[in-house]
Amino acid sequence: CSFFHSSFSCRFIAKPCALGLKVQANGPQKAQPNAILEKVFTAITKHPDEKRLEGLSKQLDWDVRSIQRWFRQRRNQEKPSTLTKFCESMWRFTFYLYIFTYGVRFLKKTPWLWNIRQCWNGYPNQPLMPDVHYYYIVELSFYWSLMFSQFIDVKRKDFGIMFTHHIVTVLLVTFSYVTNLTRVGTLVICLHDGSDIILEAAKMANYCKCQKLSDLLFLTFAIVFIVSRLGIYPLWILNATLFELYEALGSFPFLWVLNMLLLVLQVLHCFWSYLIIKTAYKAISKGKVAKDNRSDVESSSDEEETGPCSKTPHSTITANGTGGANGTNGYLTGGTCSEEH
């Protein structure tokens, strides 16, 4: 169901909005066709080492720099376009905004929002309210979809961290539902959704090239994230589950499993906070927000190689072993390196 809503939203809502905001639909530059390099890329390695690069250089009569550039373009070719990323961010922004609003409207009527000790009052004989049941089912389906979509999308640099986060989140939601610890579960869910709204809004502003708005939203996100994940979460949630829950109900096996999962989540919060503070510092010092190191950088987005350019470019470059009038696969004969600096 979550996949269906994501596809529907991206196609009929997000995409028209993106086109109206003049978000570019073109993706990264594509590498020119080359049968030998394509075979190496698909069957052997996407990141050839120095020895393999030298062998390919001799086989194709290319300089090593051109082969490195081809592999970089081929890796980047698998990235989604800016339009696709905008649509994905808009879908997540819409979901987070809806579910956070729903959670706040529901929780403000509950006694445990204002007094967290009410989470344990009458446990385990606490009736499951329909609103809580709906809240849990929607959140669980969303995080299941995120976990599976990671294997379909281009792998990002923090794939392992994000996958760990999704696993822990799914386990927490499922475990708290099964053990009827849903009251404290609703607090954890709502607390985490708030900052994600601002992050997705910052990404959309960046894709629309509204740099000042993107910077402002990112800095706002950094403040909200750190205050909620490093302040409210440990002082309010963890304090209640580690100490108050033990005082109220004593020791039981479910208690240790719950706290272990919540502590793993806190470790992830610390890691992400470090990256966010690092990015925010660069934003303040340089006056521009760099790419979000937390989750929006693909593993295939390599930096420019710093190796020296070939001092003696080939006067004739062959395409798959045959001569070409304009050089091999778009690389002009006798061309100079464009990354000298």
Coordinates of C-alpha atoms in Angstrom, one line a residue:
C1 CA 0.0 0.0 0.0
S2 CA 2.8 2.4 0.9
F3 CA 4.6 1.6 -2.5
F4 CA 1.3 2.3 -4.3
H5 CA 0.8 5.7 -2.6
S6 CA 4.4 6.6 -3.2
S7 CA 4.1 5.8 -7.0
F8 CA 0.8 7.6 -7.3
S9 CA 2.0 10.7 -5.4
C10 CA 5.3 10.9 -7.4
R11 CA 3.5 10.6 -10.8
F12 CA 0.4 12.7 -10.4
I13 CA 1.3 15.2 -7.7
A14 CA 5.0 15.6 -7.2
K15 CA 6.1 15.4 -10.8
P16 CA 3.7 18.2 -12.0
C17 CA 4.8 20.3 -9.0
A18 CA 8.4 19.8 -9.9
L19 CA 7.9 20.7 -13.5
G20 CA 6.0 23.8 -12.5
L21 CA 9.0 24.8 -10.3
K22 CA 11.3 24.1 -13.2
V23 CA 13.2 21.3 -11.6
Q24 CA 15.5 19.8 -14.2
A25 CA 14.6 16.4 -15.4
N26 CA 18.0 15.5 -16.9
G27 CA 20.2 13.1 -15.0
P28 CA 24.0 12.9 -14.8
Q29 CA 26.1 12.8 -18.0
K30 CA 26.1 9.4 -19.6
A31 CA 29.3 7.6 -20.5
Q32 CA 29.7 6.9 -24.2
P33 CA 29.1 3.2 -25.3
N34 CA 32.2 1.0 -25.1
A35 CA 31.8 -2.8 -25.2
I36 CA 35.1 -3.6 -23.4
L37 CA 34.7 -1.2 -20.5
E38 CA 31.0 -2.0 -20.2
K39 CA 31.8 -5.7 -19.8
V40 CA 34.4 -4.9 -17.1
F41 CA 31.9 -2.6 -15.3
T42 CA 29.0 -5.0 -15.3
A43 CA 30.8 -8.4 -14.9
I44 CA 34.0 -7.6 -12.9
T45 CA 34.2 -4.3 -11.0
K46 CA 32.8 -0.8 -11.0
H47 CA 36.0 0.5 -9.3
P48 CA 39.0 -0.8 -11.2
D49 CA 42.3 -0.8 -9.4
E50 CA 45.5 0.7 -10.8
K51 CA 46.7 -2.6 -12.3
R52 CA 43.4 -3.1 -14.2
L53 CA 43.4 0.5 -15.4
E54 CA 46.8 0.1 -16.9
G55 CA 45.8 -3.1 -18.6
L56 CA 42.7 -1.4 -20.1
S57 CA 44.8 1.5 -21.1
K58 CA 47.1 -0.7 -23.2
Q59 CA 44.2 -2.7 -24.6
L60 CA 42.2 0.4 -25.8
D61 CA 45.2 2.7 -26.3
W62 CA 43.6 5.2 -23.9
D63 CA 45.3 7.2 -21.3
V64 CA 44.5 6.1 -17.7
R65 CA 42.7 9.4 -16.9
S66 CA 40.2 8.9 -19.7
I67 CA 39.4 5.4 -18.4
Q68 CA 38.9 6.7 -14.9
R69 CA 36.6 9.4 -16.2
W70 CA 34.6 6.8 -18.1
F71 CA 34.1 4.6 -15.1
R72 CA 33.1 7.7 -13.0
Q73 CA 30.5 8.7 -15.6
R74 CA 29.2 5.2 -15.8
R75 CA 28.8 5.0 -12.1
N76 CA 27.1 8.4 -11.9
Q77 CA 24.9 7.3 -14.8
E78 CA 22.9 5.1 -12.4
K79 CA 22.0 8.0 -10.2
P80 CA 18.5 9.2 -10.2
S81 CA 17.8 12.6 -11.8
T82 CA 17.1 15.7 -9.9
L83 CA 13.4 15.4 -10.9
T84 CA 13.3 11.9 -9.4
K85 CA 14.9 13.0 -6.2
F86 CA 12.5 15.9 -5.9
C87 CA 9.5 13.6 -6.3
E88 CA 10.9 11.2 -3.7
S89 CA 11.5 14.0 -1.2
M90 CA 8.1 15.5 -1.8
W91 CA 6.5 12.1 -1.1
R92 CA 8.4 11.7 2.1
F93 CA 7.7 15.3 3.1
T94 CA 3.9 14.7 2.5
F95 CA 3.9 11.5 4.6
Y96 CA 5.9 13.0 7.5
L97 CA 3.8 16.1 7.6
Y98 CA 0.6 14.0 7.6
I99 CA 1.7 11.5 10.2
F100 CA 3.3 14.0 12.5
T101 CA 0.1 16.2 12.4
Y102 CA -2.0 13.1 13.1
G103 CA 0.3 12.1 16.0
V104 CA 0.2 15.5 17.6
R105 CA -3.6 15.8 17.3
F106 CA -4.0 12.4 18.8
L107 CA -1.4 12.6 21.6
K108 CA -2.5 16.0 22.9
K109 CA -5.7 14.3 24.0
T110 CA -3.9 11.6 25.9
P111 CA -2.7 11.7 29.5
W112 CA 0.7 10.1 28.9
L113 CA 1.9 13.0 26.7
W114 CA 1.7 15.3 29.8
N115 CA 2.7 12.7 32.3
I116 CA 4.9 9.9 30.9
R117 CA 4.3 7.8 34.0
Q118 CA 0.8 7.2 32.6
C119 CA 2.5 5.0 30.0
W120 CA 2.8 2.3 32.7
N121 CA -0.4 2.9 34.5
G122 CA -2.5 -0.4 34.4
Y123 CA 0.1 -2.2 32.3
P124 CA -0.2 -4.8 30.7
N125 CA -4.0 -4.5 30.8
Q126 CA -4.2 -1.4 28.6
P127 CA -6.8 -1.4 25.9
L128 CA -5.5 -0.8 22.3
M129 CA -7.2 2.4 21.1
P130 CA -8.2 2.5 17.4
D131 CA -6.1 5.6 16.9
V132 CA -3.0 3.9 18.2
H133 CA -3.6 0.9 16.0
Y134 CA -3.9 3.1 12.9
Y135 CA -0.9 5.1 13.9
Y136 CA 1.2 2.0 14.3
I137 CA 0.1 0.3 11.1
V138 CA 0.8 3.3 8.9
E139 CA 4.2 3.9 10.4
L140 CA 5.2 0.2 10.2
S141 CA 4.2 0.0 6.6
F142 CA 6.1 3.1 5.7
Y143 CA 9.3 1.9 7.3
W144 CA 9.0 -1.5 5.7
S145 CA 8.7 0.3 2.3
L146 CA 11.8 2.4 3.1
M147 CA 13.8 -0.7 4.1
F148 CA 13.0 -2.6 0.9
S149 CA 13.4 0.5 -1.4
Q150 CA 17.0 0.8 -0.2
F151 CA 17.8 -2.3 -2.3
I152 CA 16.1 -0.9 -5.4
D153 CA 17.5 2.6 -5.2
V154 CA 21.2 3.6 -5.8
K155 CA 23.2 2.7 -2.7
R156 CA 24.1 5.7 -0.7
K157 CA 27.3 6.2 1.4
D158 CA 25.4 5.6 4.7
F159 CA 23.5 2.5 3.4
G160 CA 24.6 0.4 6.4
I161 CA 23.6 3.1 8.9
M162 CA 20.3 3.7 7.3
F163 CA 19.5 0.0 7.0
T164 CA 20.4 -0.5 10.7
H165 CA 18.1 2.4 11.5
H166 CA 15.2 0.9 9.5
I167 CA 15.7 -2.5 11.1
V168 CA 15.8 -1.1 14.6
T169 CA 12.7 1.1 13.9
V170 CA 10.7 -1.9 12.5
L171 CA 11.7 -4.0 15.5
L172 CA 10.8 -1.3 18.0
V173 CA 7.4 -0.6 16.4
T174 CA 6.6 -4.3 16.2
F175 CA 8.0 -5.2 19.6
S176 CA 6.2 -2.4 21.4
Y177 CA 2.9 -3.3 19.6
V178 CA 3.2 -7.0 20.5
T179 CA 4.1 -6.3 24.2
N180 CA 1.4 -3.6 24.4
L181 CA 4.0 -0.9 25.2
T182 CA 2.2 1.3 22.6
R183 CA 1.9 4.4 24.8
V184 CA 5.6 5.1 25.0
G185 CA 5.9 3.9 21.4
T186 CA 3.6 6.7 20.1
L187 CA 5.8 9.2 21.9
V188 CA 9.0 7.9 20.3
I189 CA 7.4 7.8 16.8
C190 CA 6.0 11.4 17.0
L191 CA 9.2 12.8 18.4
H192 CA 11.2 11.4 15.5
D193 CA 8.9 12.5 12.7
G194 CA 9.1 16.2 13.4
S195 CA 12.6 16.9 12.2
D196 CA 12.3 14.8 9.1
I197 CA 9.6 17.2 7.7
I198 CA 12.1 20.0 7.7
L199 CA 14.9 17.9 6.2
E200 CA 12.8 16.9 3.2
A201 CA 11.6 20.5 2.7
A202 CA 15.3 21.6 2.7
K203 CA 16.1 19.0 0.0
M204 CA 13.2 20.1 -2.1
A205 CA 14.3 23.7 -1.9
N206 CA 17.8 22.6 -2.9
Y207 CA 16.5 20.7 -5.9
C208 CA 14.6 23.9 -6.9
K209 CA 17.8 25.9 -6.6
C210 CA 16.4 28.1 -3.8
Q211 CA 19.7 28.1 -2.0
K212 CA 18.9 30.7 0.7
L213 CA 15.7 28.9 1.6
S214 CA 17.5 25.5 1.6
D215 CA 20.2 26.9 3.9
L216 CA 17.7 28.3 6.3
L217 CA 15.7 25.1 6.4
F218 CA 18.8 23.0 6.8
L219 CA 20.0 25.0 9.8
T220 CA 16.5 24.9 11.3
F221 CA 16.5 21.1 10.8
A222 CA 19.9 20.9 12.5
I223 CA 18.6 22.7 15.6
V224 CA 15.4 20.7 15.8
F225 CA 17.2 17.4 15.2
I226 CA 19.8 18.0 17.9
V227 CA 17.3 19.3 20.4
S228 CA 14.9 16.5 19.9
R229 CA 17.3 13.6 19.5
L230 CA 20.1 14.6 21.9
G231 CA 18.0 16.5 24.4
I232 CA 14.3 15.5 24.6
Y233 CA 14.8 11.9 23.6
P234 CA 17.4 10.9 26.2
L235 CA 16.1 13.1 29.0
W236 CA 12.4 12.3 28.5
I237 CA 12.1 8.9 26.8
L238 CA 15.2 7.0 27.8
N239 CA 15.0 8.3 31.4
A240 CA 11.5 7.0 31.6
T241 CA 12.2 3.5 30.1
L242 CA 15.5 3.0 31.9
F243 CA 14.5 4.2 35.4
E244 CA 10.8 5.0 35.8
L245 CA 9.6 1.9 34.0
Y246 CA 11.8 -0.3 36.2
E247 CA 10.6 1.5 39.4
A248 CA 7.0 1.1 38.3
L249 CA 6.9 -2.5 37.1
G250 CA 10.2 -4.1 38.2
S251 CA 12.5 -6.2 36.0
F252 CA 11.0 -8.3 33.1
P253 CA 12.6 -9.6 29.9
F254 CA 10.7 -7.2 27.6
L255 CA 12.2 -4.2 29.5
W256 CA 15.8 -5.0 28.5
V257 CA 15.0 -5.7 24.9
L258 CA 13.1 -2.4 24.7
N259 CA 15.9 -0.4 26.2
M260 CA 18.6 -2.1 24.1
L261 CA 16.7 -1.1 20.9
L262 CA 16.2 2.5 22.2
L263 CA 19.9 2.8 23.1
V264 CA 20.9 1.6 19.6
L265 CA 18.7 4.4 18.2
Q266 CA 20.4 6.9 20.4
V267 CA 23.9 5.8 19.1
L268 CA 22.6 6.5 15.6
H269 CA 21.4 9.9 16.7
C270 CA 24.8 10.8 18.0
F271 CA 26.4 9.7 14.7
W272 CA 24.0 11.7 12.6
S273 CA 24.3 14.7 14.9
Y274 CA 28.1 14.7 14.3
L275 CA 27.5 14.8 10.5
I276 CA 24.8 17.5 10.8
I277 CA 27.0 19.7 13.0
K278 CA 29.9 19.3 10.6
T279 CA 27.7 20.3 7.7
A280 CA 26.2 23.2 9.6
Y281 CA 29.6 24.5 10.5
K282 CA 30.6 24.5 6.8
A283 CA 27.4 26.3 6.0
I284 CA 28.1 29.1 8.5
S285 CA 31.8 29.4 7.6
K286 CA 31.3 29.3 3.8
G287 CA 27.8 30.8 3.7
K288 CA 26.4 27.8 1.8
V289 CA 25.1 24.5 2.9
A290 CA 27.0 21.6 1.5
K291 CA 25.4 18.3 0.6
D292 CA 23.6 16.6 3.4
N293 CA 26.1 14.0 4.6
R294 CA 23.4 12.1 6.5
S295 CA 21.4 10.5 3.7
D296 CA 21.5 12.3 0.3
V297 CA 24.9 11.3 -1.0
E298 CA 25.2 8.3 -3.2
S299 CA 28.1 5.9 -3.0
S300 CA 28.7 6.3 -6.7
S301 CA 29.2 10.0 -6.6
D302 CA 33.0 10.0 -6.6
E303 CA 35.1 13.0 -6.2
E304 CA 37.3 14.0 -9.1
E305 CA 40.4 11.8 -9.2
T306 CA 43.5 13.7 -8.2
G307 CA 45.9 11.7 -10.4
P308 CA 47.9 13.6 -12.9
C309 CA 46.7 13.9 -16.5
S310 CA 48.5 12.2 -19.3
K311 CA 51.3 14.5 -20.4
T312 CA 51.3 13.0 -23.9
P313 CA 47.7 12.4 -25.0
H314 CA 47.2 10.0 -27.8
S315 CA 47.0 11.5 -31.2
T316 CA 44.7 8.7 -32.2
I317 CA 42.4 6.8 -29.9
T318 CA 40.6 3.7 -30.9
A319 CA 37.1 2.7 -30.2
N320 CA 36.9 -0.9 -29.1
G321 CA 40.0 -1.6 -31.1
T322 CA 39.0 0.3 -34.3
G323 CA 40.0 3.9 -35.3
G324 CA 37.5 6.7 -35.0
A325 CA 37.6 10.0 -36.7
N326 CA 36.6 12.1 -33.6
G327 CA 38.3 9.9 -31.1
T328 CA 37.0 7.1 -28.9
N329 CA 33.5 7.3 -27.4
G330 CA 33.4 11.1 -27.6
Y331 CA 36.9 11.7 -26.2
L332 CA 38.5 14.0 -28.8
T333 CA 41.9 13.2 -30.2
G334 CA 44.7 15.2 -28.7
G335 CA 42.4 16.6 -26.1
T336 CA 43.8 18.1 -22.9
C337 CA 42.7 17.3 -19.4
S338 CA 40.0 19.5 -18.0
E339 CA 40.7 18.8 -14.4
E340 CA 44.2 20.4 -14.1
H341 CA 43.4 22.2 -10.9

